[in-house]
Short mmCIF file of C-alpha atoms in Angstrom, two decimals:
data_model
loop_
_atom_site.label_atom_id
_atom_site.label_comp_id
_atom_site.label_asym_id
_atom_site.label_seq_id
_atom_site.Cartn_x
_atom_site.Cartn_y
_atom_site.Cartn_z
CA MET A 31 45.43 51.31 33.28
CA ASN A 32 46.10 49.79 29.84
CA PHE A 33 46.92 46.52 31.55
CA PHE A 34 43.51 46.53 33.30
CA LEU A 35 41.61 47.35 30.06
CA SER A 36 43.34 44.64 28.13
CA ASN A 37 42.42 42.14 30.88
CA LYS A 38 38.79 43.28 30.62
CA LYS A 39 38.89 42.64 26.88
CA LYS A 40 40.44 39.22 27.43
CA LEU A 41 37.83 38.39 30.05
CA LEU A 42 35.01 39.55 27.76
CA LEU A 43 36.37 37.47 24.87
CA LEU A 44 36.67 34.44 27.17
CA ILE A 45 33.04 34.85 28.37
CA ILE A 46 31.79 35.21 24.76
CA ALA A 47 33.78 32.14 23.68
CA LEU A 48 32.45 30.03 26.60
CA TYR A 49 28.87 31.17 25.99
CA SER A 50 29.12 30.43 22.25
CA THR A 51 30.56 26.97 22.90
CA HIS A 52 27.90 26.21 25.51
CA SER A 53 25.10 27.40 23.17
CA TYR A 54 26.47 25.27 20.34
CA LEU A 55 26.67 22.18 22.54
CA VAL A 56 23.16 22.69 23.92
CA ALA A 57 21.81 23.13 20.39
CA GLN A 58 23.49 19.88 19.37
CA GLU A 59 21.91 18.00 22.29
CA ARG A 60 18.40 19.22 21.44
CA GLU A 61 18.33 18.02 17.84
CA VAL A 62 15.35 15.75 17.35
CA PRO A 63 16.37 12.47 15.76
CA LYS A 64 14.58 11.63 12.53
CA ARG A 65 11.99 8.89 12.86
CA THR A 66 11.61 6.18 10.29
CA PHE A 67 8.24 5.35 8.75
CA LEU A 68 7.86 2.12 10.74
CA GLU A 69 8.47 3.91 14.05
CA ASP A 70 5.16 5.74 13.50
CA VAL A 71 3.24 2.58 12.57
CA ARG A 72 1.24 0.67 15.17
CA PHE A 73 0.14 -2.90 14.60
CA GLY A 74 -2.81 -4.59 16.23
CA GLY A 75 -6.40 -5.46 15.55
CA SER A 76 -9.29 -7.44 16.93
CA LEU A 77 -10.07 -11.08 17.68
CA GLY A 78 -13.43 -12.68 18.34
CA LEU A 79 -14.48 -16.17 19.40
CA ASN A 80 -17.91 -17.52 20.29
CA VAL A 81 -18.50 -21.18 21.08
CA ASN A 82 -21.91 -22.35 22.18
CA ASN A 83 -24.04 -25.48 22.04
CA GLY A 84 -23.70 -26.46 18.37
CA TYR A 85 -22.41 -23.04 17.33
CA PHE A 86 -18.95 -21.70 16.48
CA SER A 87 -17.91 -18.23 15.37
CA GLY A 88 -14.38 -16.93 14.93
CA TYR A 89 -13.18 -13.51 13.76
CA ILE A 90 -9.71 -12.09 13.15
CA ALA A 91 -8.88 -8.58 11.93
CA PRO A 92 -5.20 -7.55 11.91
CA LYS A 93 -4.59 -3.83 11.27
CA ALA A 94 -1.71 -1.41 10.72
CA ILE A 95 -2.15 2.26 11.66
CA TYR A 96 0.19 5.14 10.75
CA ASP A 97 0.23 8.00 13.29
CA PHE A 98 0.55 11.32 11.43
CA ASN A 99 0.70 13.10 14.80
CA SER A 100 -0.87 12.65 18.24
CA TYR A 101 -4.32 13.56 16.84
CA ALA A 102 -4.71 11.77 13.48
CA SER A 103 -4.00 8.27 12.19
CA ALA A 104 -4.88 6.23 9.12
CA GLY A 105 -4.36 2.65 8.14
CA VAL A 106 -5.42 -0.58 6.52
CA GLY A 107 -6.68 -3.89 7.77
CA LEU A 108 -7.52 -7.42 6.75
CA LEU A 109 -10.42 -9.40 8.12
CA GLY A 110 -11.76 -12.89 8.11
CA SER A 111 -14.48 -14.80 9.90
CA TYR A 112 -16.02 -18.25 10.01
CA ASN A 113 -19.43 -19.24 11.41
CA ASN A 114 -20.93 -22.70 11.72
CA THR A 115 -24.15 -24.14 13.14
CA SER A 116 -25.95 -27.37 12.39
CA ARG A 117 -27.74 -25.91 9.33
CA TYR A 118 -25.70 -22.86 8.40
CA SER A 119 -22.08 -22.02 7.65
CA SER A 120 -20.35 -18.94 6.30
CA TYR A 121 -16.96 -17.42 5.85
CA THR A 122 -15.93 -13.90 4.99
CA THR A 123 -12.68 -12.33 3.89
CA GLY A 124 -11.94 -8.73 3.12
CA GLY A 125 -10.08 -5.56 3.85
CA SER A 126 -10.61 -2.16 5.39
CA LEU A 127 -9.46 1.46 5.26
CA ILE A 128 -9.30 3.17 8.64
CA GLY A 129 -9.23 6.80 9.81
CA LEU A 130 -8.84 7.82 13.46
CA LEU A 131 -9.08 11.25 15.12
CA ARG A 132 -8.34 12.01 18.77
CA PRO A 133 -9.67 15.57 19.28
CA LEU A 134 -9.71 15.26 23.08
CA ASN A 135 -7.67 12.78 25.03
CA PRO A 136 -8.90 10.01 25.72
CA LEU A 137 -11.76 10.19 23.15
CA GLN A 138 -11.31 8.74 19.67
CA LEU A 139 -13.50 9.20 16.60
CA SER A 140 -13.21 6.54 13.91
CA ALA A 141 -14.33 5.90 10.35
CA GLU A 142 -13.70 2.51 8.77
CA PHE A 143 -14.72 1.30 5.34
CA GLU A 144 -14.85 -2.50 5.08
CA GLU A 145 -15.36 -4.60 1.96
CA HIS A 146 -16.33 -8.24 2.58
CA TYR A 147 -16.51 -11.25 0.32
CA VAL A 148 -19.25 -13.40 1.84
CA SER A 149 -19.93 -17.07 1.15
CA ARG A 150 -22.97 -18.64 2.89
CA ASN A 151 -24.46 -22.14 2.90
CA PHE A 152 -27.92 -22.96 4.24
CA GLU A 153 -29.15 -26.51 4.80
CA LEU A 154 -32.92 -26.26 4.54
CA VAL A 155 -35.54 -28.99 4.73
CA GLY A 156 -35.95 -30.25 1.16
CA ALA A 157 -33.36 -27.88 -0.35
CA ASN A 158 -29.98 -26.34 0.21
CA LYS A 159 -29.09 -22.77 -0.63
CA SER A 160 -25.69 -21.19 -1.22
CA ASP A 161 -24.77 -17.67 -2.15
CA SER A 162 -21.64 -15.56 -2.47
CA TYR A 163 -21.41 -11.79 -2.81
CA TRP A 164 -19.44 -8.67 -1.95
CA TYR A 165 -20.78 -6.53 0.87
CA PRO A 166 -19.56 -3.05 1.97
CA GLY A 167 -19.70 -1.57 5.45
CA LEU A 168 -19.02 2.00 6.55
CA PHE A 169 -18.58 2.28 10.31
CA LEU A 170 -18.55 5.53 12.27
CA GLY A 171 -17.43 5.10 15.85
CA LEU A 172 -16.67 6.69 19.18
CA GLY A 173 -14.17 5.13 21.54
CA TYR A 174 -12.29 5.56 24.79
CA VAL A 175 -8.52 5.06 24.56
CA THR A 176 -6.43 3.89 27.48
CA GLY A 177 -2.86 2.92 26.61
CA PRO A 178 -2.86 0.55 23.61
CA VAL A 179 -6.55 -0.38 24.04
CA SER A 180 -9.58 1.41 22.60
CA ILE A 181 -13.09 0.46 23.68
CA GLY A 182 -16.22 1.89 22.16
CA VAL A 183 -19.20 1.56 19.88
CA ARG A 184 -19.49 1.84 16.10
CA TYR A 185 -22.42 2.14 13.71
CA ASP A 186 -22.63 0.74 10.16
CA VAL A 187 -24.37 3.43 8.10
CA LEU A 188 -24.67 0.99 5.14
CA HIS A 189 -26.22 -1.84 7.17
CA ASN A 190 -28.58 -4.17 5.26
CA ASP A 191 -30.47 -6.73 7.37
CA GLU A 192 -30.48 -9.34 4.58
CA LYS A 193 -26.86 -9.09 3.37
CA SER A 194 -24.82 -7.87 6.34
CA ILE A 195 -22.59 -10.32 8.16
CA TYR A 196 -23.38 -8.42 11.34
CA ALA A 197 -26.71 -8.93 13.13
CA ASN A 198 -27.01 -5.28 14.09
CA ALA A 199 -25.79 -1.93 12.70
CA LEU A 200 -24.72 -0.79 16.18
CA MET A 201 -21.97 -2.84 17.78
CA PRO A 202 -19.32 -2.57 20.49
CA PHE A 203 -15.62 -2.90 19.71
CA VAL A 204 -12.33 -3.51 21.49
CA THR A 205 -9.14 -2.87 19.52
CA VAL A 206 -5.52 -3.17 20.63
CA TYR A 207 -2.55 -1.47 18.90
CA PHE A 208 1.13 -1.84 19.77
#
């Protein structure tokens, strides 16, 4: 009988040892690797081009977005544009601060503060006019996200018809992030 009990103890110790080893190995396999800062950063932006009879307009806005989690992101951007017609030309440069929220997939809420340096030249009959100034924009938007592309509409709550580089406070957008 002692022989049988000692085999039970040996068997129990063997089962405990195997279970402990298996649990340790499984725990080692499930460790989440640490991500670096740049692995959570997406790069992208927007491009625009309009060529018409005697008219040219180009726009470029590279952006970098840091994903805090699957719901919230923030980032910065640069922007520049050039417009030219027979009697008018302008260029703008600037930067932006961006905040994105995705409360429900695939909807995205956005807030973007832009600061533009604007330089405009008008060729008028009998006189020419030039002006340069800083102009802010605060855009609140709603978009639809599919993969790296977001499509939506945004509204500039600081829009000024005389100073804004945009013709309208409400405008569509397409942005791509990789």
